[in-house]
Amino acid sequence: MSGAEGGEDVKPVARGGQRALMGDGAGSRQTPFWICSECGNMLHPKEDKAQRVLKRVCRNCKRTDLAESNLVNVNDMRPEARAVDQGADTIKDPTLPRANNTECGSCGTMTSVFFQAPMKQDEGMKLIFMCTNCAYKWKQ
């Protein structure tokens, strides 16, 4: 199963032997970053032209596995797909401007952070405010 350039048959490794790190985003279309169970480095996609399969190879220890899917990368250009989800940790970002005169519709706190909302071509600029107390979001 490891180091397979010299004619060895490579068999898929059970999911328990590997770890996949997933980001937030496009759900089933999100490409995972596979981590080598031997040394902890990232596994990189590599085409096996002879067997016509996609493999994942560790550049450090040369471990090789078959990929479960032929999906390597997804670049979705739709505006709604490119929108970055702002989590509750956004309120801790010291680089974001703060507003002290906007009332939260959820808890009534007067302090919030704000940032520009992703726009479509036919929309004007909108700001997203996020309460520093309860992380409630609203647009203005």
C-alpha positions in Angstrom: 0.0 0.0 0.0 2.8 2.4 0.4 5.5 3.6 -2.1 3.9 2.2 -5.2 5.6 3.2 -8.3 7.1 -0.1 -9.2 4.2 -2.3 -10.4 2.5 -2.9 -7.0 -1.3 -3.0 -7.0 -2.6 -0.2 -4.9 -5.7 -0.9 -2.9 -7.9 1.8 -1.3 -7.3 2.3 2.4 -10.3 2.3 4.7 -11.4 5.7 5.7 -10.3 5.1 9.3 -6.7 5.1 8.2 -6.8 8.6 6.9 -8.0 12.0 8.0 -9.7 14.6 5.7 -9.8 18.2 6.7 -12.8 20.0 5.3 -13.4 23.7 5.2 -16.8 25.4 5.5 -18.5 25.9 2.2 -20.0 24.0 -0.7 -20.9 20.9 1.2 -20.5 17.8 -1.0 -18.5 19.8 -3.6 -15.9 20.9 -1.0 -12.6 19.3 -1.8 -11.0 17.8 1.3 -7.3 18.0 2.2 -6.2 14.4 2.9 -3.6 13.9 5.6 -1.2 11.0 5.5 -1.8 8.5 8.4 2.0 7.6 8.4 3.6 11.0 8.8 0.9 13.6 9.0 1.7 15.5 5.8 -0.7 16.4 3.1 -1.5 13.8 0.4 -1.4 15.3 -3.2 -3.4 14.0 -6.2 -1.5 12.1 -8.9 -2.7 10.5 -12.1 -1.8 6.9 -12.8 -2.0 6.8 -16.6 -1.4 3.1 -16.9 -4.2 2.1 -14.5 -6.3 5.2 -15.4 -7.0 6.0 -11.8 -6.4 9.0 -9.5 -4.1 8.4 -6.5 -3.1 10.4 -3.4 0.6 10.5 -2.8 2.5 11.7 0.3 5.6 13.6 -0.9 7.4 12.9 2.4 7.0 9.2 3.1 5.8 8.2 -0.5 2.6 6.5 0.9 0.1 6.0 -2.0 -3.7 5.4 -1.9 -6.5 5.3 -4.4 -8.7 8.4 -4.3 -12.4 7.6 -3.8 -13.4 10.4 -6.2 -11.9 12.0 -9.3 -12.7 15.4 -7.9 -9.5 17.4 -7.3 -10.6 21.0 -7.2 -13.9 23.1 -7.5 -13.8 26.7 -8.4 -17.4 27.9 -8.2 -17.7 31.5 -9.7 -21.3 32.2 -8.8 -21.6 35.2 -6.4 -23.6 33.3 -3.8 -21.0 30.5 -3.8 -18.2 32.9 -3.3 -19.8 34.6 -0.3 -17.7 34.1 2.8 -19.7 32.9 5.8 -19.0 35.2 8.8 -18.9 33.1 12.0 -19.2 34.2 15.6 -15.4 34.8 15.8 -15.8 37.7 13.5 -16.8 40.0 16.4 -13.3 39.4 17.9 -11.5 40.7 14.8 -9.7 43.9 15.8 -9.3 45.0 12.2 -13.0 45.4 11.6 -14.6 48.8 12.3 -17.0 49.1 15.2 -20.3 51.0 15.4 -21.6 52.3 18.7 -24.9 53.7 17.5 -26.6 50.6 16.0 -29.0 48.6 18.1 -29.0 44.8 17.9 -32.5 43.5 17.0 -31.9 40.4 19.1 -30.4 41.6 22.4 -30.5 45.4 22.3 -26.7 45.9 22.6 -25.6 49.2 20.9 -22.1 48.0 19.8 -21.5 46.0 16.6 -18.8 45.4 14.0 -19.6 45.9 10.3 -18.2 44.9 7.0 -19.2 45.0 3.3 -21.6 42.4 2.1 -20.7 40.4 -1.1 -22.5 42.1 -4.0 -24.2 41.0 -7.1 -23.8 43.2 -10.2 -27.3 44.7 -10.0 -27.1 45.6 -6.3 -25.7 48.6 -4.5 -23.3 48.4 -1.6 -24.7 46.9 1.6 -23.2 46.6 5.0 -23.5 43.6 7.3 -23.6 44.5 11.0 -22.8 41.8 13.7 -23.6 42.3 17.3 -20.6 42.1 19.6 -22.7 40.6 22.4 -24.8 37.8 20.7 -23.3 37.7 17.1 -26.7 38.4 15.5 -26.3 39.6 11.9 -28.3 42.2 9.9 -27.9 44.2 6.7 -28.3 47.9 6.2 
